[in-house]
Coordinates of C-alpha atoms in Angstrom, one line a residue:
X1 CA 126.8 109.7 64.0
X2 CA 125.4 107.8 61.1
X3 CA 122.6 105.9 63.1
X4 CA 121.4 109.3 64.5
X5 CA 121.1 110.9 61.0
X6 CA 117.5 110.9 59.9
X7 CA 116.5 111.4 56.2
X8 CA 113.2 113.3 56.1
X9 CA 113.0 113.2 52.3
X10 CA 113.2 116.0 49.8
X11 CA 117.0 116.4 50.5
X12 CA 116.4 117.2 54.2
X13 CA 118.5 115.5 56.9
X14 CA 118.6 116.1 60.6
X15 CA 120.9 115.1 63.4
X16 CA 120.5 115.7 67.2
X17 CA 123.0 114.6 69.8
X18 CA 126.4 115.2 71.3
X19 CA 129.4 116.0 69.1
X20 CA 133.0 117.1 69.7
X21 CA 133.3 120.9 69.8
X22 CA 134.6 122.1 66.5
X23 CA 135.3 125.7 67.4
X24 CA 138.8 126.5 68.6
X25 CA 140.1 129.6 70.3
X26 CA 143.0 130.6 72.6
X27 CA 140.7 132.4 75.0
X28 CA 143.4 133.1 77.6
X29 CA 145.6 135.1 75.2
X30 CA 143.2 136.6 72.8
X31 CA 140.5 137.8 75.2
X32 CA 142.6 138.6 78.3
X33 CA 145.6 140.5 76.7
X34 CA 145.2 140.5 72.9
X35 CA 148.2 138.3 72.6
X36 CA 148.9 137.5 68.9
X37 CA 151.5 135.4 67.3
X38 CA 154.2 135.4 65.8
X39 CA 155.1 138.6 67.6
X40 CA 153.8 138.0 71.2
X41 CA 157.2 138.8 72.5
X42 CA 156.6 142.4 71.4
X43 CA 153.5 142.8 73.6
X44 CA 154.1 145.8 75.8
X45 CA 151.8 145.2 78.7
X46 CA 153.4 142.6 80.8
X47 CA 156.8 142.1 79.2
X48 CA 155.9 138.8 77.5
X49 CA 159.4 138.3 76.2
X50 CA 160.3 136.9 79.6
X51 CA 157.5 134.3 79.7
X52 CA 159.3 131.7 77.6
X53 CA 156.8 132.1 74.8
X54 CA 158.8 131.9 71.6
X55 CA 157.5 133.5 68.4
X56 CA 156.5 130.1 67.2
X57 CA 154.7 129.1 70.4
X58 CA 151.4 127.3 69.8
X59 CA 148.2 128.6 71.2
X60 CA 146.2 126.8 73.9
X61 CA 142.8 125.6 72.6
X62 CA 140.4 126.5 75.4
X63 CA 137.6 124.3 73.9
X64 CA 139.8 121.3 73.3
X65 CA 138.1 118.0 74.2
X66 CA 134.8 119.6 75.0
X67 CA 131.5 118.2 73.7
X68 CA 128.5 120.2 72.5
X69 CA 124.8 119.4 72.1
X70 CA 124.2 119.7 68.4
X71 CA 121.1 120.1 66.2
X72 CA 122.3 119.9 62.6
X73 CA 120.1 120.4 59.5
X74 CA 120.9 119.8 55.9
X75 CA 118.5 121.6 53.6
X76 CA 118.1 122.1 49.9
X77 CA 119.2 125.6 49.0
X78 CA 115.9 126.4 47.4
X79 CA 114.3 126.2 50.8
X80 CA 116.4 129.1 52.1
X81 CA 116.1 131.6 49.2
X82 CA 113.5 134.2 48.5
X83 CA 111.0 132.7 46.0
X84 CA 112.5 129.3 46.3
X85 CA 115.0 129.8 43.6
X86 CA 117.9 127.4 43.1
X87 CA 120.9 129.9 43.1
X88 CA 123.4 129.5 40.2
X89 CA 124.7 133.0 39.7
X90 CA 127.2 134.4 42.3
X91 CA 126.2 137.9 41.1
X92 CA 122.5 137.5 41.7
X93 CA 121.1 139.2 44.9
X94 CA 118.8 136.2 45.4
X95 CA 121.8 133.9 45.9
X96 CA 122.7 135.6 49.2
X97 CA 121.0 134.7 52.5
X98 CA 121.6 136.2 56.0
X99 CA 121.4 134.0 59.1
X100 CA 121.5 134.6 62.9
X101 CA 120.4 132.8 66.0
X102 CA 118.7 134.0 69.2
X103 CA 118.0 132.6 72.6
X104 CA 115.2 133.7 74.9
X105 CA 114.1 133.2 78.5
X106 CA 110.9 133.8 80.3
X107 CA 110.7 137.2 82.0
X108 CA 110.5 136.1 85.6
X109 CA 112.2 133.2 87.5
X110 CA 111.5 132.3 91.1
X111 CA 114.0 130.0 92.7
X112 CA 112.5 127.4 95.0
X113 CA 113.7 126.4 98.4
X114 CA 115.4 123.1 99.4
X115 CA 113.7 120.2 97.5
X116 CA 111.4 122.6 95.6
X117 CA 111.7 123.3 91.9
X118 CA 111.9 126.8 90.5
X119 CA 109.1 128.6 88.7
X120 CA 109.4 130.5 85.4
X121 CA 106.6 132.7 84.2
X122 CA 105.8 135.5 81.8
X123 CA 106.5 136.1 78.1
X124 CA 109.8 135.0 76.5
X125 CA 112.4 137.8 76.2
X126 CA 115.5 137.6 73.9
X127 CA 118.7 137.5 76.0
X128 CA 121.3 136.6 73.4
X129 CA 122.0 136.5 69.7
X130 CA 124.7 135.5 67.3
X131 CA 125.4 136.2 63.7
X132 CA 129.1 136.7 63.0
X133 CA 131.4 135.2 65.5
X134 CA 133.0 137.4 68.2
X135 CA 131.0 140.5 67.4
X136 CA 129.4 140.5 70.9
X137 CA 132.7 139.6 72.6
X138 CA 135.2 141.9 70.6
X139 CA 133.3 144.7 68.9
X140 CA 130.4 145.6 71.2
X141 CA 131.5 147.4 74.4
X142 CA 130.6 146.0 77.8
X143 CA 128.0 148.7 78.6
X144 CA 126.0 147.9 75.4
X145 CA 126.2 144.1 75.3
X146 CA 122.9 143.5 77.0
X147 CA 121.1 146.0 74.8
X148 CA 122.7 144.5 71.7
X149 CA 121.8 141.0 72.7
X150 CA 118.1 141.9 73.2
X151 CA 117.7 143.4 69.8
X152 CA 117.2 142.0 66.3
X153 CA 119.9 142.7 63.6
X154 CA 117.6 145.2 61.9
X155 CA 118.3 147.6 64.8
X156 CA 122.1 147.5 64.4
X157 CA 122.4 151.0 62.9
X158 CA 122.7 152.4 66.4
X159 CA 125.9 150.3 66.9
X160 CA 127.5 151.3 63.6
X161 CA 130.2 153.5 65.3
X162 CA 131.6 150.5 67.1
X163 CA 132.3 148.8 63.7
X164 CA 133.6 151.9 62.1
X165 CA 136.1 152.5 64.9
X166 CA 136.6 149.3 66.9
X167 CA 138.5 149.5 70.2
X168 CA 140.7 146.5 69.5
X169 CA 141.9 148.0 66.2
X170 CA 142.9 151.1 68.1
X171 CA 144.7 149.1 70.8
X172 CA 146.8 146.9 68.6
X173 CA 149.4 149.6 67.8
X174 CA 149.5 150.4 71.5
X175 CA 150.0 146.8 72.6
X176 CA 152.6 146.2 69.9
X177 CA 154.7 149.3 69.5
X178 CA 156.3 149.5 66.1
X179 CA 154.6 146.4 64.8
X180 CA 151.5 148.1 63.2
X181 CA 152.9 151.5 62.1
X182 CA 150.5 152.0 59.2
X183 CA 147.5 151.1 61.4
X184 CA 148.8 153.5 64.0
X185 CA 149.0 156.3 61.5
X186 CA 145.5 155.5 60.2
X187 CA 144.1 155.5 63.7
X188 CA 145.6 159.0 64.3
X189 CA 144.1 160.4 61.2
X190 CA 141.0 162.6 60.9
X191 CA 139.0 160.2 58.7
X192 CA 139.0 157.0 60.7
X193 CA 136.2 154.8 59.2
X194 CA 136.6 151.1 58.9
X195 CA 134.3 150.6 56.0
X196 CA 135.9 147.2 55.4
X197 CA 134.6 145.9 58.8
X198 CA 131.2 147.4 58.1
X199 CA 131.0 145.5 54.8
X200 CA 132.3 142.2 56.2
X201 CA 130.1 142.2 59.3
X202 CA 127.1 144.4 58.7
X203 CA 126.2 144.6 55.0
X204 CA 128.1 141.9 53.2
X205 CA 130.7 142.6 50.5
X206 CA 129.3 144.3 47.5
X207 CA 130.3 143.3 44.0
X208 CA 133.7 144.7 42.9
X209 CA 135.5 144.5 46.2
X210 CA 136.7 140.9 45.7
X211 CA 136.7 139.9 42.0
X212 CA 134.0 137.4 41.2
X213 CA 132.4 137.5 44.6
X214 CA 129.7 139.2 46.6
X215 CA 127.5 138.5 49.6
X216 CA 125.8 141.9 49.9
X217 CA 122.3 142.0 51.5
X218 CA 121.7 145.7 51.2
X219 CA 122.7 148.9 52.9
X220 CA 120.9 148.3 56.2
X221 CA 123.6 147.4 58.7
X222 CA 122.7 144.1 60.4
X223 CA 125.0 141.6 62.1
X224 CA 124.2 138.4 60.1
X225 CA 126.2 135.5 58.9
X226 CA 125.9 135.8 55.2
X227 CA 126.3 133.1 52.6
X228 CA 126.3 133.2 48.8
X229 CA 124.7 129.9 48.0
X230 CA 125.9 130.0 44.4
X231 CA 129.5 129.7 45.5
X232 CA 130.4 126.0 45.2
X233 CA 132.0 124.3 48.2
X234 CA 135.8 124.0 48.0
X235 CA 136.5 120.2 47.8
X236 CA 140.2 120.3 47.1
X237 CA 142.7 122.2 49.3
X238 CA 140.3 124.4 51.3
X239 CA 141.9 127.2 53.3
X240 CA 140.8 127.6 56.9
X241 CA 141.4 131.3 56.4
X242 CA 138.4 131.5 54.1
X243 CA 138.1 134.5 51.9
X244 CA 141.3 136.2 53.2
X245 CA 143.1 132.9 52.3
X246 CA 141.8 133.0 48.7
X247 CA 138.9 130.5 49.4
X248 CA 135.6 132.1 48.7
X249 CA 133.7 129.1 50.2
X250 CA 134.9 130.0 53.7
X251 CA 134.2 132.7 56.3
X252 CA 133.0 135.4 56.0
X253 CA 131.0 133.7 53.3
X254 CA 129.2 131.4 55.6
X255 CA 131.2 129.6 58.3
X256 CA 132.6 126.1 57.9
X257 CA 133.3 124.2 61.1
X258 CA 137.1 124.2 60.5
X259 CA 137.4 127.9 59.5
X260 CA 139.8 129.8 61.8
X261 CA 137.3 132.6 62.4
X262 CA 139.4 134.1 65.2
X263 CA 142.5 134.6 63.1
X264 CA 140.4 135.9 60.1
X265 CA 138.7 138.5 62.2
X266 CA 141.9 139.5 64.0
X267 CA 143.7 140.0 60.7
X268 CA 140.8 142.1 59.4
X269 CA 140.8 144.3 62.6
X270 CA 144.6 144.7 62.2
X271 CA 144.0 146.2 58.8
X272 CA 144.5 143.3 56.4
X273 CA 141.2 144.1 54.6
X274 CA 141.2 147.9 54.9
X275 CA 143.1 148.4 51.6
X276 CA 140.1 146.8 49.7
X277 CA 138.0 149.8 50.4
X278 CA 140.7 152.4 50.9
X279 CA 143.4 152.1 48.3
X280 CA 145.5 154.8 50.0
X281 CA 146.1 152.4 53.0
X282 CA 148.9 149.8 52.9
X283 CA 148.3 147.0 55.4
X284 CA 151.2 146.3 57.8
X285 CA 153.0 143.1 57.1
X286 CA 152.0 141.9 60.6
X287 CA 148.4 142.1 59.7
X288 CA 148.8 139.4 57.1
X289 CA 150.5 136.9 59.4
X290 CA 148.8 137.6 62.8
X291 CA 147.4 134.4 64.2
X292 CA 146.0 133.0 67.5
X293 CA 148.5 130.1 67.2
X294 CA 146.0 127.4 66.5
X295 CA 145.2 125.8 63.2
X296 CA 143.0 123.1 61.8
X297 CA 142.3 121.3 58.5
X298 CA 139.3 119.8 56.9
X299 CA 141.5 116.9 55.7
X300 CA 144.5 116.6 58.0
X301 CA 143.2 115.1 61.2
X302 CA 146.6 115.4 62.8
X303 CA 146.7 119.2 62.6
X304 CA 146.7 121.0 65.9
X305 CA 143.3 122.2 66.9
X306 CA 141.4 119.8 64.7
X307 CA 138.6 118.0 66.5
X308 CA 138.4 115.0 64.2
X309 CA 135.9 116.5 61.8
X310 CA 133.8 114.1 59.7
X311 CA 133.9 114.4 55.9
X312 CA 130.1 114.0 55.7
X313 CA 127.0 115.3 57.6
X314 CA 126.9 116.3 60.5
X315 CA 130.6 117.1 60.0
X316 CA 131.4 117.6 63.7
X317 CA 133.6 114.8 65.2
X318 CA 132.8 111.9 67.5
X319 CA 132.2 113.2 71.0
X320 CA 134.6 112.5 73.8
X321 CA 133.9 109.8 76.4
X322 CA 134.1 110.4 80.1
X323 CA 137.0 107.9 80.0
X324 CA 139.0 109.8 77.4
X325 CA 142.2 111.5 78.6
X326 CA 142.9 114.2 76.0
X327 CA 146.5 114.6 74.8
X328 CA 148.3 117.6 76.2

């Protein structure tokens, strides 16, 4: 990647080109059936104990050996903060930024006949957005996905109920009878309100929830990827489980390429973070060990799921050649 990295001065670097896909997910199990490890044999729907999947079975990385077109930017922190301050205090509100991306298409598209090109016309209309990973896929119901994708995060108050009472959190005790008894009891209670998920995904964590940390952007619910720029990068022994793994430099404080965002969010949905805002709730033991069966590491390039990340900008690994035959 080095020859394609351009230094624009002032601490700004840019890269544009192909890279190895750094995101990893077991799509077939997580999205189709909600299959989690190490207790997939307890899944009730299709009797998974007869499939040959043991409790230590590894997941199947659906994005393994794929390439992505990448535009990567490295910017001084002062260019991202209000007032151009250089954040040094984790507690300062000005140290926290919120980020999301959006994609738009022109309103009308006419498909041409054989040998003729199509025509696109009209104003651009937003058709997709992304802040926190998997919110569109897991939290927002099918009937509201198009509406959610067309709006800016500032309009997310109308979707608040989906975060306070997400469907997957209600399904887990049903899919795994006896595995999540505390979550099942909570779901059956009269005051079901997942304030932990609202904080993690919609407002950021206020001070006092996690000692010495906050990435709170205010009470307005908005799906943004939040980052406290005053938190120093973890350069020794980072955890791919981010904040739930004791590493405040990882997701949901920003999102590093090697963070296991699927496992982190599944554990949160399963109740691992609920006790932070509701001391009367005791997380089930399963919530703290649930995993999609994939892992990665910023330093161990032999770890399953790792796509040969670089230790420098642009961090994503060397793209695969058309002649490469990925290992099984």
